[in-house]
Coordinates of C-alpha atoms in Angstrom, one line a residue:
M20 CA -0.2 0.2 0.1
T21 CA 1.5 3.0 -0.7
D22 CA 0.6 6.9 -1.7
S23 CA 3.0 7.6 -4.2
L24 CA 0.3 7.8 -7.2
P25 CA 0.7 11.3 -8.5
P26 CA -2.1 13.1 -7.4
D27 CA -3.6 14.0 -10.8
D28 CA -2.8 11.6 -13.2
G29 CA -6.1 12.0 -15.2
R30 CA -8.3 9.0 -13.2
V31 CA -11.1 10.1 -10.9
F32 CA -10.1 7.9 -8.2
H33 CA -7.7 5.6 -7.2
P34 CA -8.9 1.7 -5.7
T35 CA -5.5 1.7 -3.3
R36 CA -6.5 5.0 -1.7
M37 CA -10.1 4.1 -1.6
L38 CA -9.0 1.2 0.7
I39 CA -6.7 3.2 2.8
C40 CA -10.0 5.7 3.6
V41 CA -11.8 2.5 5.0
I42 CA -9.3 1.1 7.2
L43 CA -8.8 4.3 8.0
G44 CA -12.8 5.1 8.8
F45 CA -13.5 1.9 11.0
T46 CA -9.8 2.6 12.7
S47 CA -11.9 5.3 13.8
G48 CA -14.9 4.6 14.7
L49 CA -14.2 1.8 16.8
P50 CA -12.9 3.1 20.1
L51 CA -15.9 5.9 19.6
F52 CA -19.0 3.0 19.7
I53 CA -16.8 1.1 22.8
L54 CA -17.6 4.1 24.6
L55 CA -21.3 4.7 23.5
N56 CA -22.3 0.8 23.1
L57 CA -19.7 -1.8 25.0
V58 CA -18.9 0.6 28.1
Q59 CA -22.4 1.0 29.0
A60 CA -23.5 -2.4 28.4
W61 CA -20.8 -3.6 30.4
L62 CA -21.5 -1.3 33.5
R63 CA -25.1 -1.8 33.0
S64 CA -24.8 -5.3 33.1
E65 CA -22.3 -5.2 36.5
H66 CA -25.5 -3.3 38.2
V67 CA -23.9 0.2 38.0
D68 CA -26.1 2.9 38.7
L69 CA -27.9 3.9 35.9
K70 CA -27.4 7.9 37.1
A71 CA -23.5 7.1 37.2
I72 CA -23.6 5.7 33.7
G73 CA -25.7 8.9 32.0
L74 CA -22.3 11.1 33.6
F75 CA -19.9 9.3 32.0
A76 CA -21.5 10.7 28.5
L77 CA -19.4 13.7 29.8
I78 CA -16.3 12.0 28.4
Q79 CA -17.4 12.7 25.0
F80 CA -16.0 16.4 25.6
P81 CA -12.7 15.7 24.0
Y82 CA -13.9 15.4 20.4
T83 CA -15.2 18.8 21.1
W84 CA -12.2 20.2 21.8
K85 CA -9.6 18.7 20.2
F86 CA -8.6 21.7 18.0
L87 CA -6.9 22.8 21.4
W88 CA -4.1 20.2 20.9
A89 CA -4.8 19.9 17.5
P90 CA -1.7 22.7 16.7
L91 CA 1.1 20.3 18.3
M92 CA 0.2 17.7 15.9
D93 CA 0.7 19.7 13.3
R94 CA 4.1 20.8 14.6
F95 CA 5.3 17.4 16.2
A96 CA 6.2 14.6 14.9
P97 CA 6.5 11.6 17.0
N98 CA 10.2 9.7 16.9
V99 CA 9.4 6.2 17.8
F100 CA 12.2 4.6 20.0
G101 CA 14.3 6.2 16.8
W102 CA 12.1 5.3 14.5
K103 CA 10.7 8.5 12.7
P104 CA 7.7 7.8 10.5
G105 CA 6.8 11.3 9.6
R106 CA 4.4 13.3 11.2
R107 CA 0.7 11.8 10.3
R108 CA 1.8 8.5 10.3
G109 CA 3.5 8.8 13.5
W110 CA 0.6 10.1 15.2
M111 CA -1.7 7.8 13.7
F112 CA 0.4 4.7 15.2
V113 CA 1.4 6.4 18.7
T114 CA -3.1 7.1 19.4
Q115 CA -4.0 3.4 17.5
L116 CA -1.3 1.7 20.3
L117 CA -2.7 3.8 23.2
V118 CA -6.1 3.0 22.1
A119 CA -5.9 -0.7 22.2
G120 CA -3.7 -0.7 25.0
V121 CA -6.8 1.3 27.2
V122 CA -9.0 -0.8 26.1
A123 CA -7.4 -4.4 26.7
L124 CA -6.4 -2.9 30.1
M125 CA -9.9 -1.5 30.8
G126 CA -11.6 -4.9 31.0
T127 CA -9.3 -5.8 33.8
Y128 CA -10.7 -3.9 36.2
S129 CA -14.4 -4.7 38.0
P130 CA -16.8 -1.9 37.5
Q131 CA -17.7 -2.5 41.4
R132 CA -15.0 -2.2 42.8
D133 CA -12.3 0.0 40.4
L134 CA -15.6 2.5 38.6
M135 CA -13.8 5.5 39.2
T136 CA -10.6 3.6 37.9
I137 CA -12.7 2.9 34.3
A138 CA -13.8 6.2 34.5
A139 CA -10.4 7.2 34.2
L140 CA -9.7 5.5 31.1
A141 CA -12.8 6.0 29.3
A142 CA -11.4 9.3 29.5
A143 CA -8.0 8.5 28.3
L144 CA -9.9 6.5 25.6
A145 CA -12.0 9.4 24.4
F146 CA -8.7 12.0 24.5
F147 CA -6.1 9.1 22.6
S148 CA -9.7 8.4 20.5
A149 CA -10.2 12.4 19.8
S150 CA -6.3 12.5 19.0
L151 CA -6.5 10.0 16.7
D152 CA -8.9 11.4 14.7
I153 CA -7.1 14.4 13.9
S154 CA -4.5 12.3 12.3
L155 CA -6.7 9.9 10.5
D156 CA -8.6 13.6 9.2
A157 CA -5.5 15.1 8.4
Y158 CA -3.6 11.5 7.2
R159 CA -6.9 11.3 4.5
R160 CA -7.1 15.5 3.6
E161 CA -3.6 15.3 2.3
L162 CA -3.4 11.9 0.9
L163 CA -6.2 12.5 -1.8
S164 CA -6.8 15.1 -4.4
D165 CA -10.0 17.2 -4.0
R166 CA -11.9 15.2 -6.7
E167 CA -11.5 12.4 -4.3
Q168 CA -12.6 13.9 -1.6
G169 CA -16.2 13.4 -1.6
L170 CA -15.6 9.3 -2.3
G171 CA -12.8 8.8 -0.6
T172 CA -14.8 10.9 2.5
A173 CA -17.5 8.9 1.8
M174 CA -15.8 5.4 2.0
H175 CA -14.1 6.8 5.8
V176 CA -17.8 7.6 6.8
N177 CA -19.3 4.7 6.0
A178 CA -16.7 2.2 7.3
Y179 CA -17.0 4.7 10.5
K180 CA -20.4 3.2 11.1
V181 CA -19.7 -0.4 10.4
A182 CA -17.3 -0.4 13.0
G183 CA -20.0 0.3 15.3
L184 CA -21.3 -3.4 14.7
V185 CA -17.9 -4.5 16.7
P186 CA -18.5 -3.2 20.4
G187 CA -22.5 -2.8 19.6
S188 CA -23.2 -6.1 18.7
L189 CA -20.6 -9.0 18.2
A190 CA -19.0 -7.8 21.5
L191 CA -22.4 -7.7 23.1
I192 CA -22.8 -11.8 21.4
M193 CA -19.5 -12.9 23.2
A194 CA -19.7 -11.1 26.7
D195 CA -23.1 -14.0 26.9
H196 CA -20.2 -16.5 26.4
L197 CA -16.9 -14.7 28.0
P198 CA -15.5 -12.4 30.6
W199 CA -15.4 -9.8 30.2
S200 CA -11.8 -9.0 30.1
Q201 CA -11.4 -11.1 27.0
V202 CA -13.9 -9.3 25.5
F203 CA -12.5 -6.3 26.2
F204 CA -9.1 -7.8 24.6
A205 CA -11.1 -9.0 21.9
T206 CA -12.5 -6.2 21.0
A207 CA -9.0 -4.2 21.1
A208 CA -7.5 -6.6 18.7
F209 CA -9.8 -5.2 16.2
M210 CA -7.4 -2.1 15.9
L211 CA -4.5 -4.0 14.2
P212 CA -5.7 -3.6 10.5
G213 CA -4.8 0.2 11.1
I214 CA -1.7 -0.8 13.2
V215 CA -0.6 -2.4 10.4
M216 CA -2.1 -0.3 7.3
T217 CA 0.2 2.9 9.0
L218 CA 3.6 0.6 8.8
V219 CA 2.7 -0.2 4.8
V220 CA 1.8 3.1 4.1
K221 CA 3.9 5.9 3.0
E222 CA 3.7 9.7 4.6
P223 CA 2.2 11.9 2.4
A224 CA 3.9 14.3 0.2
I225 CA 4.3 17.5 1.9
R226 CA 2.4 20.1 0.4
G227 CA 3.7 23.7 1.5
T228 CA 6.1 24.7 4.7
P229 CA 4.8 22.8 7.5
P230 CA 4.8 25.2 10.3
K231 CA 8.0 25.1 11.6
T232 CA 7.5 26.8 15.7
L233 CA 5.0 26.2 18.0
R234 CA 3.5 29.8 17.2
E235 CA 3.0 28.9 14.1
A236 CA 1.1 26.1 14.2
V237 CA -1.0 27.9 16.8
V238 CA -1.6 31.1 15.0
E239 CA -1.2 30.7 11.8
P240 CA -4.2 28.2 11.0
F241 CA -6.7 30.4 12.6
H242 CA -4.7 33.9 10.1
E243 CA -4.5 31.9 6.8
F244 CA -8.5 30.9 7.1
V245 CA -9.4 34.1 7.8
T246 CA -7.0 36.5 5.9
R247 CA -7.7 33.9 2.6
G248 CA -10.7 35.6 2.5
G249 CA -11.6 38.0 5.2
W250 CA -13.6 37.7 8.0
T251 CA -17.0 37.7 6.4
K252 CA -16.5 35.1 4.3
A253 CA -14.9 33.4 7.3
L254 CA -17.7 33.7 9.3
L255 CA -19.6 32.8 7.2
V256 CA -18.1 29.6 6.2
L257 CA -18.0 28.7 10.0
A258 CA -21.7 29.7 10.5
F259 CA -22.4 27.2 7.7
I260 CA -20.5 24.1 8.9
F261 CA -22.6 24.8 12.0
L262 CA -25.9 25.3 10.6
Y263 CA -25.6 23.0 7.9
K264 CA -26.5 19.6 9.8
L265 CA -28.0 21.0 12.8
G266 CA -32.0 20.7 11.6
D267 CA -31.0 16.7 10.9
S268 CA -29.2 16.2 14.0
M269 CA -31.4 17.7 16.2
A270 CA -34.6 15.1 14.8
T271 CA -32.9 12.1 15.0
S272 CA -31.2 13.1 18.7
L273 CA -34.5 11.4 20.2
A274 CA -35.7 9.2 17.9
T275 CA -35.5 5.4 20.1
S276 CA -37.8 7.3 22.6
F277 CA -39.9 9.1 19.3
Y278 CA -40.4 5.3 18.4
L279 CA -41.2 3.9 21.5
D280 CA -43.5 6.9 22.7
L281 CA -45.6 6.4 19.0
G282 CA -46.2 2.5 20.4
F283 CA -43.7 0.5 18.2
T284 CA -42.2 -2.4 20.4
K285 CA -38.6 -2.7 21.0
T286 CA -37.8 -5.8 18.8
Q287 CA -39.9 -3.3 16.5
I288 CA -37.8 -0.8 17.3
G289 CA -34.1 -3.1 16.9
V290 CA -35.3 -4.7 14.2
V291 CA -36.7 -2.6 11.7
A292 CA -35.2 1.3 12.8
K293 CA -31.6 0.4 14.4
A294 CA -30.6 -2.3 10.8
T295 CA -32.6 0.4 8.3
S296 CA -31.3 3.2 9.7
L297 CA -27.5 1.6 9.5
W298 CA -27.7 0.2 6.1
A299 CA -30.0 3.3 4.6
S300 CA -27.1 5.7 5.9
V301 CA -24.0 3.1 4.3
A302 CA -26.1 3.2 1.0
G303 CA -26.5 7.1 1.1
G304 CA -22.9 7.5 1.8
I305 CA -21.1 5.7 -1.3
I306 CA -23.7 6.5 -3.2
G307 CA -23.2 10.0 -2.6
G308 CA -19.7 9.6 -2.7
V309 CA -20.2 8.5 -6.4
W310 CA -22.9 11.4 -7.1
L311 CA -19.8 13.8 -6.0
I312 CA -17.6 12.6 -8.5
K313 CA -20.8 13.9 -11.2
L314 CA -22.0 16.9 -9.3
G315 CA -19.2 18.1 -7.3
I316 CA -19.0 19.1 -4.1
N317 CA -21.0 22.4 -4.2
R318 CA -24.0 21.2 -6.3
G319 CA -24.1 18.2 -4.0
L320 CA -24.2 20.0 -1.2
W321 CA -27.5 21.7 -2.6
V322 CA -29.5 18.8 -3.8
F323 CA -28.5 16.7 -0.4
G324 CA -28.9 19.6 1.7
V325 CA -32.7 19.8 0.5
L326 CA -33.0 16.3 0.1
Q327 CA -32.0 16.2 3.8
L328 CA -34.1 19.1 5.0
V329 CA -37.7 17.0 3.6
S330 CA -36.8 13.5 5.1
V331 CA -37.2 15.5 8.5
L332 CA -40.5 16.2 7.0
G333 CA -41.2 12.7 7.2
F334 CA -40.9 12.1 11.0
A335 CA -43.9 15.2 11.3
W336 CA -46.0 12.4 9.0
L337 CA -44.8 9.2 11.3
A338 CA -45.6 11.6 14.3
K339 CA -48.9 11.9 12.7
A340 CA -49.6 8.3 11.3
G341 CA -49.1 6.4 14.4
P342 CA -47.2 3.6 14.9
V343 CA -47.1 1.9 11.4
V344 CA -44.3 -0.5 10.9
T345 CA -44.1 0.1 7.2
G346 CA -44.1 4.1 7.8
L347 CA -41.9 3.2 10.3
G348 CA -39.6 1.6 7.9
A349 CA -39.8 3.9 4.9
V350 CA -39.3 7.4 7.3
I351 CA -36.2 6.1 8.7
A352 CA -34.2 4.7 5.8
F353 CA -35.2 7.9 3.6
E354 CA -33.7 9.8 6.4
A355 CA -30.5 7.8 7.1
F356 CA -30.2 7.5 2.9
T357 CA -29.9 12.0 2.4
A358 CA -28.0 11.6 5.7
G359 CA -25.9 9.5 4.1
L360 CA -25.9 11.8 1.0
G361 CA -25.3 15.0 3.1
T362 CA -22.6 14.2 5.4
A363 CA -19.8 12.9 2.1
A364 CA -20.6 16.4 0.7
F365 CA -20.3 18.4 3.9
T366 CA -17.4 16.2 4.6
A367 CA -15.7 16.9 1.9
Y368 CA -16.3 20.5 2.0
I369 CA -14.6 20.5 5.3
A370 CA -12.0 18.9 3.8
R371 CA -11.1 20.7 0.7
T372 CA -11.6 24.2 2.7
T373 CA -8.9 23.0 4.7
D374 CA -5.1 24.5 3.9
P375 CA -2.5 21.4 3.9
R376 CA 0.0 23.2 5.6
Y377 CA -2.1 23.2 8.6
T378 CA -4.5 20.3 8.2
A379 CA -4.7 18.5 11.9
T380 CA -5.5 21.6 13.2
Q381 CA -7.9 23.7 10.9
F382 CA -9.9 19.5 9.9
A383 CA -10.2 19.9 13.9
L384 CA -11.6 23.3 14.3
F385 CA -14.2 22.9 11.7
T386 CA -15.7 19.0 12.6
S387 CA -15.5 20.3 16.4
L388 CA -17.6 22.9 15.3
A389 CA -19.5 20.2 13.3
S390 CA -20.0 18.2 16.2
V391 CA -21.4 21.9 18.8
P392 CA -25.2 20.7 17.9
R393 CA -24.7 16.8 18.6
T394 CA -22.7 18.0 21.8
F395 CA -25.0 21.1 23.3
A396 CA -28.4 21.7 20.9
N397 CA -29.4 18.1 20.7
A398 CA -29.0 19.1 25.0
G399 CA -32.8 20.9 24.8
T400 CA -34.6 19.0 22.4
G401 CA -36.0 17.2 25.2
Y402 CA -38.0 20.2 26.9
I403 CA -38.7 21.6 23.4
V404 CA -41.0 17.7 22.5
D405 CA -42.2 18.0 26.6
G406 CA -43.5 21.6 25.1
V407 CA -44.9 21.2 22.0
G408 CA -45.1 17.9 21.2
W409 CA -43.7 15.7 18.1
V410 CA -45.3 17.0 15.8
T411 CA -44.4 20.2 16.3
F412 CA -41.1 19.6 17.5
F413 CA -40.2 17.9 13.9
L414 CA -41.6 21.4 12.3
I415 CA -39.5 23.5 13.8
C416 CA -36.6 20.9 13.2
T417 CA -37.4 21.3 9.5
V418 CA -37.5 25.0 10.1
L419 CA -34.1 24.8 11.4
A420 CA -32.8 23.4 8.4
V421 CA -33.3 26.1 6.5
P422 CA -30.6 29.1 7.7
G423 CA -27.7 26.4 6.6
M424 CA -29.3 25.6 3.1
L425 CA -29.5 29.6 2.6
L426 CA -25.8 30.3 3.2
L427 CA -24.8 27.9 0.5
P428 CA -24.9 31.0 -2.2
K429 CA -22.2 32.5 -0.3
V430 CA -20.0 29.8 0.5
A431 CA -20.4 26.8 -2.0
P432 CA -22.3 28.5 -4.9
W433 CA -24.0 26.2 -7.6
G434 CA -22.3 27.7 -10.5
A435 CA -19.0 27.9 -9.0
D436 CA -16.2 25.6 -10.2
D437 CA -14.9 23.1 -6.8
D438 CA -11.5 24.0 -6.6
D439 CA -12.5 27.9 -5.0
G440 CA -15.7 27.7 -4.7
D441 CA -16.0 27.2 -0.8
G442 CA -16.8 30.7 0.1
V443 CA -13.2 31.5 0.2
P444 CA -10.1 31.9 -2.4
A445 CA -8.3 28.5 -2.1
A446 CA -6.0 27.7 0.5
S447 CA -2.3 27.6 -1.0
G448 CA -1.7 24.2 -0.6
S449 CA -4.7 22.9 -2.4
R450 CA -4.9 20.6 -5.5

């Protein structure tokens, strides 16, 4: 596996690079789903109080604040016992080892006796996982040409989602037959493909001059972004990143509670909702990546954004229709499919907006901003539903999807060339 292929040799995409994106996506998603699914199931099966389990949600903060230490990963390249793998591969290798080690170690403790130790390990896992995301996002951005960003991002995101099947399904099945220590060790072993890939691939070619000082690593990424098109355009881009997925994110934040309130059984939710959502989202991501090659990122944001907005109205219809199983499957499939389309275009847009000299810092900043609705805005959705009901709530979510669309003429004009159509002039190192 190598990335020695020239960035623009006439091919629309390189299969080897797409395979790398798949492995990177799986490696990125695994630790997050361990925190969200496996740790929660482990604690509850060991009779830990629900309030204590709920507090474990706070460990996701590193994913929101990862831009604070991303400049360090742009500035410094790890030296692994004399081996110098490079800036991106070095951090990928170190953080993957740390993630695997913490996961394997976590299962050796008892939730009844060592809950605080487990909480500390979970916090460490979140920090190492967020740091791994910084290095993987930077590597993928520098590996792919602008034309490959859409499909490569789709491959990454879909593999990320599929990774959730390991801690969310396979590990839970193993837990019925094996001690938890062995379950965590086996789950940690799924980090090995990413570690091996990191050893085999080459460091992406450096475009531009990487930061030589810590001050340059911290200040220049923000200075470059602002001066590229001025404060007004920079703020428009940041507002778009915050708003584009807001309505869709809020609409699905209480999905399981919504299905239960309508009267669907847990089996119906598990079979119809969860399975349909995963595979429809994967299909949307793959098809979205392919369509982006033809449409371009700008047009993709327009088309997929409209479909994403319309899909939220499906939930309002379902709230009126009641517990109709076929309606549940149709609404969920359409929403997950369009969300996959939108995510493919949105993540490709973020990648294109970064300057390759400061990929880690700018990518971390943009993705952190995009995660704010999921982390904070969604916290108030329960109060909204309690006050206005489900139908009105979904109509509100639909309205909240509009402002992001209204910014598209400024940040991603329909007819603009994708090399400079992000509302700010193209980054100097972009290709």
